[in-house]
Amino acid sequence: MYFLSGWPKRLLCPPGSPAEAPFHVQSDPQRAFFAVLAPARLSIWYSRPSVLIVTYKESTKSSAQFGSYKQTEWRPDSTMIAVSTANGYILFFHITSARGDKYLYEPVYPKGSPQMKGTPHFKEEQCAPALNLDMRKILDLQAPITSLQSVLEDLLVATSDGLLHLIHWEGMTNGRKAINLCTVPFSVDLQSSRGSYLGFADVYVRDMEYCATLDGFAVVFNDGKVGFITPVSSRFTAEQLHGVWPQDVVDGTCVAVNNKYRLMAFGCASGSVQVYTVDNTSGAMLLSHKLELTAKQYPDIWNKTGAVKLIRWSPDNSVVIVTWEYGGLSLWSVFGAQLICTLGGDFAYRSDGIKKDPLKISSMSWGAEGYHLWVISGFGSQHSEIESDLRSVMKQPSILLFQFIKSALTVNPCMSNQEQVLLQGEDRLYLNCGEASQSQNPRSSSAHAKHQLGREKSLFADGGLESPSLSTLLGHRHWHVVQISSTYLESNWPIRFSAIDKLGQNIAVVGKFGFAHYSLLTKKWKLFGNITQEQNMIVTGGLAWWNDFMVLACYNISDHQEELRVYLRTSNLDNAFAHVTKTQVETLLLSVFRDMIIVFRADCSICLYSIERKSDGAHTSAGIQVLQEVSMSRYIPHPFLVVSVTLTSVSTENGITLKMPQQARDAESIMLNLAGQLIMVQRDRSGPQIREKDSHPNQRKLLPLCPPVVLAQSVENVWTTCRADKQKRHLLEALWLSCGGAGMKVWLPLFPRDHRKPHSFLSQRIMLPFHINIYPLAVLFEDALVLGAVNDTVPYDSVYPRSSREQLEVLFPFCVVERTSQIYLHHILRQLLVRNLGEQALLLAQSCAALPYFPHVLELMLHEVLEEEATSREPIPDPLLPTVAKFITEFPLFLQTVVHCARKTEYALWNYLFAAVGNPKDLFEECLMAQDLDTAASYLIILQNMEAPAVSRQHATLLFNTALEQGKWDLCRHMIRFLKAIGSGESETPPPTPTAQEPSSGGGFEFFRNRSISLSQSAENAAPSKFSLQKTLSMPSGPSGKRWSKDSDCAENMYIDMMLWRHARRLLEAVRLKDLGCFTAQLGFELIGWLCKERTRAARVDNFVAALRRLHKDFLWPFPIIPASSISSPFKNGKYRTVGEQLFKSQSADPFPNLDAEAGVSAMQRSQSWLGSVGPPHPELDTASSHGPQMQDAFLSPLSNKGDACSIGSATDLTESSSMADGDWTVVEENFSTLSLTQSELEHISMELASKGPHKSQVQLRYLLHIFMEAGCLDWCIVIGLILRESSVITQILAIIQSSEADGEMLQNITTGLRAVDQWAATDCPGYKPFLNIIKPQLQKLSEITEEQVEPDAFQPVTTGKSVEQASPRAEERRGSCSHGAVPQGEALGTSAVSRREEDAARAEEEEPFQDGTYDCSVS
């Protein structure tokens, strides 16, 4: 919970000889001043700014008498310093303020700046005070001094002759005799009647430290033994002292004491730190835990650190820093979770891999609030190899300042009911919640974070899985950094407490005096308007948010009064708006639960208050009432030992057994963390119950409390929530504990199934331990996540030249703090299964099954159990894997979980895994039955490794066919590779499991992957005169193309080809052209070659009508419809009919009884020329609606027919085609206005749009047309021509049939098919009639050919030739007029597809104009 930040700073000492280099630093009790010792110098430094104030230099003569300086100790009030010297002297220095009101450094402000307005305390905070040092007393103890320790008003000195001296600070021995250690009895515990004595004469104390809360000394003797000396009575004499020692420590080197947790940390010569506590009852020393580097984490440094040199607990007692003889620093939490170690990673190695010398530390001391660590590095071996041109900077001795960021939990434990991570630095705060602007909708304090952040999606969520508050709490890796107001910091440094509200939108900070708060929405700080009010209050017990209010316990300096104050966030920061409650005793801790405040006070009492919002008109305030006071002094030896106090709704009863269930959530039990022991004090429900209706609503009567129960040991933090959720009761009613090196624990409620009555012998809660890899700072209860932070390093040594290798940026990497999170659910499920609580595990897992990472949870659990059991050397009597496997089968993700676990595990463990979960062949078949092909593919890889090749080939074939059926193209490609690998013996490289299908594989042919046609120019840039089209070879490009050609002789390829051919045949027989196109484009299938072979078999169209209908359906192509105007003239009385009447259902009865073959050849020719000349009116609209001419014929006729200009045209053509505009038009009916003409236009356009499918379908159909044309499957070309309703296509095909040696059978088939279509159109789809009428002459010719079986060469029909001659000049004009529009790519593709037909047509013995005219009209 402490993290290194940035690079260390270097403070330069005054230059001098190496003999005058500093070697010891010691902070004063307030950590404002630091005493720095050199062999003959004593310097005093100030902490902020970090500057040297005064130095006392010993004269050479007295220095020779006293010997060099060794150690210092401050008097508790910081007015004196005692310095021990090598020759057994103690020098007492007085610190006096110099020069009255003068300061060493004063800030200079420009005139009129706000800082100058006479702030109280202003000067002394801003600048370093000027001090004097003078030596007042010299005391000669006549033996070398080994340890100095300040004890209350006395100084305890240990000397190397085995004596302990108790000296008064004024330099007097108080007349007390020195205590000889040989007379102090030592035993294993205090209950032993007589202890043994140290016995031999040369035993002395090497290091010692006084522990106020244990009232005794932790000592390390020169022979490596350690112990604890305590006075049996209040008098400090030899007879009254008694020592306790542990049996197993014989290599102690140093000691440090943690007063808050009553821990003694003894450094050992082996490099480990043994942490002891004292048993309350027996007084024996018990080993709490060890701090040691493991061989697993630090293989190269393990056991090579040397002895422990220094141990220092942080000012808030929550972390300890350790350094060794051979250098290096490590930071541990109070119960042994390792946070930082500089013996590995970027600290130990340069970026080029060369090992650095670890930093050797001769002395270190924590700064104020633990934001800095002052370090004096020992100039030992680490400088021996450095080049001779040492930079002058390094010759100058220096002090290093390491900077730290710490969690707000270390000082303000009431933050533990929040879901945010809040870190506080010296001048800034780090938050893990996202931008507050996202989360402006506030929710009530009890409502859950589900409504947070504008329903933002979770970053894990697949699609629609909404996960409450995850998006902000895990939003991104970066912190939201808030700079603390410099105005507030100037006079109130350091920041002592910080707190964030439930929504993560407001933060409050407390410095030396007063407090300030910040809104993340407005990005503004709010400070006291009246500085006197700010400087008059000292916050003592932390602060907490309650809705919009800040609750804090403080000391009022002017009134000498302890108070509980509540400030409203929205009003100005002023005592006038505060609600103040006076209290008798100092408040040490404070916490808020729902609408209650719990306060722990210095007299070991707990007080509960209720808090409520009061608003009288414009003014809003809070009201506070005392609910209950409880004295805990019987159970708490010292108030300072209480780490945290919280109210929770957790109790040993889980609500089912209670008579009144609603009390279950109100059963506030008090959780006290007493020096690492978690104590629960519950409400006593055995007596008479208070009924809701009996009690007065304003006076809440609370039940008395039961005696306390100890729940757990070694507890650092506790998390609990007051929210309720029926679905996730397990997680929300649990209690989460962080236990340092022992990991985490959860006190989980157990619920009977289906609300049955629980068995009386079953416990209703269970404590489950589990390990996580991060240090927990917050728990997301519903999301089953732990949030934390971790130190990361960035080396910059490569940026600097070799010559500057002594720069701090080269010696140390830059430290940053990263956000981390970890899932813990699999640990809990596993612990429940181990304890045979499978039913509870199932209930818990089902309540979390909606979490986006739930599949990962199951996989982790399976993986961890498998690794442990399969690699165990001894046989496991009761293996857990079968239980876990059975548990996972309860979930639909079972098959994926097993296969993902197997793929991430080494092959050697597979047999063990599948022995528990089932045969992989059966699992593969289950996947196929469940249509889960991607998972089946993963099983295939396992089968390939575990079974014979024949088996895996058989299963692969099965999967390949299923994948083809379902259109999983990615998987098909993998399967082709896989099958080839099996055949060619490359089976040792299994194909990767496809994770997800490509988005494109479902819809649309990927023309652009294996496109067999290309445009040399895009349509936009084409010259207006003519499209230049270029044809490329239609062999599919890419590796797939090579495959079909190169390896076709290989039997394996033959096997794959057979399967592909079978699939293509199946698709064609089912008229699934769209799927066939996808299949071809995706797998690089040589469709044209195959179609050529299958022209008379699979590629025949047996039922033209069915094929046409299927294409309409597959390509979403609408059936053609007939406008209403063709039935009843739209010009009744000159009024245009409503648009709603325009459309007729395509299935209605035939409205064209007269438009039959009797229309005559001339009309037919006219309509032919009309179609040829007009073409599509707009590139986006398809070819002109072919029924147009027949309908318009009724009411429009040209005034003069100019040569071969078209005889008839639609209104749309008039506007779109420039060639039409030349003709003079006359309106047949006089009263037909111009407005009606545009209406008519509109009608025609709407008809155009209504009878046309999506643009994509048009592109696809043209592509297929091109392919069938190349393959010579003319019957399919006819069907596609019909659906596109392009007479030119039909004409061209019929021309090919007539001109070439067409297959008689195909001719017969086409004729029969077209007749069937004609019949179907007459009865079911009249919309097709006009188009069929246009191509009727060709059909007649065709039927003649089929009947007579005449040679196509000898047949040259007059009508066709004539229509061609008419069409060609028109077409040239058309081309010029229409090419101005930007033709979309698909259209262009269609064009080039048509161009492919040029060759086929060239074979026919027709003149050039025919080709030009016909296929050019289909350019669109």
JSON list of C-alpha atoms in Angstrom, two decimals, residues 1071-1132:
[
{"chain": "A", "resi": 1071, "resn": "VAL", "atom": "CA", "xyz": [-30.50, -23.39, -56.03]},
{"chain": "A", "resi": 1072, "resn": "ARG", "atom": "CA", "xyz": [-28.40, -21.73, -53.30]},
{"chain": "A", "resi": 1073, "resn": "LEU", "atom": "CA", "xyz": [-26.49, -19.43, -55.64]},
{"chain": "A", "resi": 1074, "resn": "LYS", "atom": "CA", "xyz": [-25.71, -16.89, -52.94]},
{"chain": "A", "resi": 1075, "resn": "ASP", "atom": "CA", "xyz": [-24.08, -19.56, -50.78]},
{"chain": "A", "resi": 1076, "resn": "LEU", "atom": "CA", "xyz": [-22.27, -20.89, -53.81]},
{"chain": "A", "resi": 1077, "resn": "GLY", "atom": "CA", "xyz": [-20.82, -17.44, -54.46]},
{"chain": "A", "resi": 1078, "resn": "CYS", "atom": "CA", "xyz": [-19.67, -17.09, -50.86]},
{"chain": "A", "resi": 1079, "resn": "PHE", "atom": "CA", "xyz": [-18.19, -20.57, -50.95]},
{"chain": "A", "resi": 1080, "resn": "THR", "atom": "CA", "xyz": [-16.26, -19.79, -54.15]},
{"chain": "A", "resi": 1081, "resn": "ALA", "atom": "CA", "xyz": [-14.97, -16.41, -53.01]},
{"chain": "A", "resi": 1082, "resn": "GLN", "atom": "CA", "xyz": [-13.98, -17.58, -49.52]},
{"chain": "A", "resi": 1083, "resn": "LEU", "atom": "CA", "xyz": [-12.29, -20.89, -50.33]},
{"chain": "A", "resi": 1084, "resn": "GLY", "atom": "CA", "xyz": [-10.83, -19.99, -53.72]},
{"chain": "A", "resi": 1085, "resn": "PHE", "atom": "CA", "xyz": [-12.86, -22.79, -55.31]},
{"chain": "A", "resi": 1086, "resn": "GLU", "atom": "CA", "xyz": [-12.28, -23.08, -59.09]},
{"chain": "A", "resi": 1087, "resn": "LEU", "atom": "CA", "xyz": [-15.95, -22.69, -59.87]},
{"chain": "A", "resi": 1088, "resn": "ILE", "atom": "CA", "xyz": [-15.73, -22.06, -63.61]},
{"chain": "A", "resi": 1089, "resn": "GLY", "atom": "CA", "xyz": [-13.72, -25.19, -64.26]},
{"chain": "A", "resi": 1090, "resn": "TRP", "atom": "CA", "xyz": [-16.09, -27.27, -62.19]},
{"chain": "A", "resi": 1091, "resn": "LEU", "atom": "CA", "xyz": [-19.18, -25.76, -63.85]},
{"chain": "A", "resi": 1092, "resn": "CYS", "atom": "CA", "xyz": [-17.75, -26.59, -67.28]},
{"chain": "A", "resi": 1093, "resn": "LYS", "atom": "CA", "xyz": [-17.52, -30.24, -66.26]},
{"chain": "A", "resi": 1094, "resn": "GLU", "atom": "CA", "xyz": [-20.95, -30.24, -64.63]},
{"chain": "A", "resi": 1095, "resn": "ARG", "atom": "CA", "xyz": [-22.69, -28.23, -67.35]},
{"chain": "A", "resi": 1096, "resn": "THR", "atom": "CA", "xyz": [-25.04, -31.01, -68.32]},
{"chain": "A", "resi": 1097, "resn": "ARG", "atom": "CA", "xyz": [-25.37, -32.57, -64.86]},
{"chain": "A", "resi": 1098, "resn": "ALA", "atom": "CA", "xyz": [-25.45, -30.56, -61.64]},
{"chain": "A", "resi": 1099, "resn": "ALA", "atom": "CA", "xyz": [-25.27, -27.17, -63.36]},
{"chain": "A", "resi": 1100, "resn": "ARG", "atom": "CA", "xyz": [-28.52, -27.68, -65.26]},
{"chain": "A", "resi": 1101, "resn": "VAL", "atom": "CA", "xyz": [-31.60, -25.72, -64.32]},
{"chain": "A", "resi": 1102, "resn": "ASP", "atom": "CA", "xyz": [-34.41, -28.21, -63.94]},
{"chain": "A", "resi": 1103, "resn": "ASN", "atom": "CA", "xyz": [-37.12, -25.86, -62.80]},
{"chain": "A", "resi": 1104, "resn": "PHE", "atom": "CA", "xyz": [-36.79, -22.28, -64.06]},
{"chain": "A", "resi": 1105, "resn": "VAL", "atom": "CA", "xyz": [-39.72, -20.97, -62.00]},
{"chain": "A", "resi": 1106, "resn": "ALA", "atom": "CA", "xyz": [-38.47, -22.47, -58.74]},
{"chain": "A", "resi": 1107, "resn": "ALA", "atom": "CA", "xyz": [-34.94, -21.16, -59.45]},
{"chain": "A", "resi": 1108, "resn": "LEU", "atom": "CA", "xyz": [-36.26, -17.68, -60.17]},
{"chain": "A", "resi": 1109, "resn": "ARG", "atom": "CA", "xyz": [-38.32, -17.58, -56.98]},
{"chain": "A", "resi": 1110, "resn": "ARG", "atom": "CA", "xyz": [-35.42, -18.88, -54.91]},
{"chain": "A", "resi": 1111, "resn": "LEU", "atom": "CA", "xyz": [-33.10, -16.18, -56.30]},
{"chain": "A", "resi": 1112, "resn": "HIS", "atom": "CA", "xyz": [-35.65, -13.49, -55.50]},
{"chain": "A", "resi": 1113, "resn": "LYS", "atom": "CA", "xyz": [-35.72, -14.75, -51.95]},
{"chain": "A", "resi": 1114, "resn": "ASP", "atom": "CA", "xyz": [-31.98, -15.27, -51.45]},
{"chain": "A", "resi": 1115, "resn": "PHE", "atom": "CA", "xyz": [-30.89, -11.95, -52.93]},
{"chain": "A", "resi": 1116, "resn": "LEU", "atom": "CA", "xyz": [-33.76, -10.00, -51.33]},
{"chain": "A", "resi": 1117, "resn": "TRP", "atom": "CA", "xyz": [-34.81, -9.02, -54.84]},
{"chain": "A", "resi": 1118, "resn": "PRO", "atom": "CA", "xyz": [-38.43, -7.79, -55.09]},
{"chain": "A", "resi": 1119, "resn": "PHE", "atom": "CA", "xyz": [-40.80, -9.29, -57.65]},
{"chain": "A", "resi": 1120, "resn": "PRO", "atom": "CA", "xyz": [-41.62, -6.75, -60.37]},
{"chain": "A", "resi": 1121, "resn": "ILE", "atom": "CA", "xyz": [-44.88, -4.87, -59.89]},
{"chain": "A", "resi": 1122, "resn": "ILE", "atom": "CA", "xyz": [-47.21, -2.93, -62.15]},
{"chain": "A", "resi": 1123, "resn": "PRO", "atom": "CA", "xyz": [-48.22, 0.65, -61.39]},
{"chain": "A", "resi": 1124, "resn": "ALA", "atom": "CA", "xyz": [-51.87, 1.37, -60.88]},
{"chain": "A", "resi": 1125, "resn": "SER", "atom": "CA", "xyz": [-51.83, 3.82, -63.76]},
{"chain": "A", "resi": 1126, "resn": "SER", "atom": "CA", "xyz": [-51.69, 1.00, -66.24]},
{"chain": "A", "resi": 1127, "resn": "ILE", "atom": "CA", "xyz": [-55.06, -0.28, -65.07]},
{"chain": "A", "resi": 1128, "resn": "SER", "atom": "CA", "xyz": [-56.97, 2.95, -64.69]},
{"chain": "A", "resi": 1129, "resn": "SER", "atom": "CA", "xyz": [-55.65, 6.10, -66.33]},
{"chain": "A", "resi": 1130, "resn": "PRO", "atom": "CA", "xyz": [-54.23, 8.56, -63.84]},
{"chain": "A", "resi": 1131, "resn": "PHE", "atom": "CA", "xyz": [-55.67, 11.52, -65.70]},
{"chain": "A", "resi": 1132, "resn": "LYS", "atom": "CA", "xyz": [-59.28, 11.34, -64.58]}
]
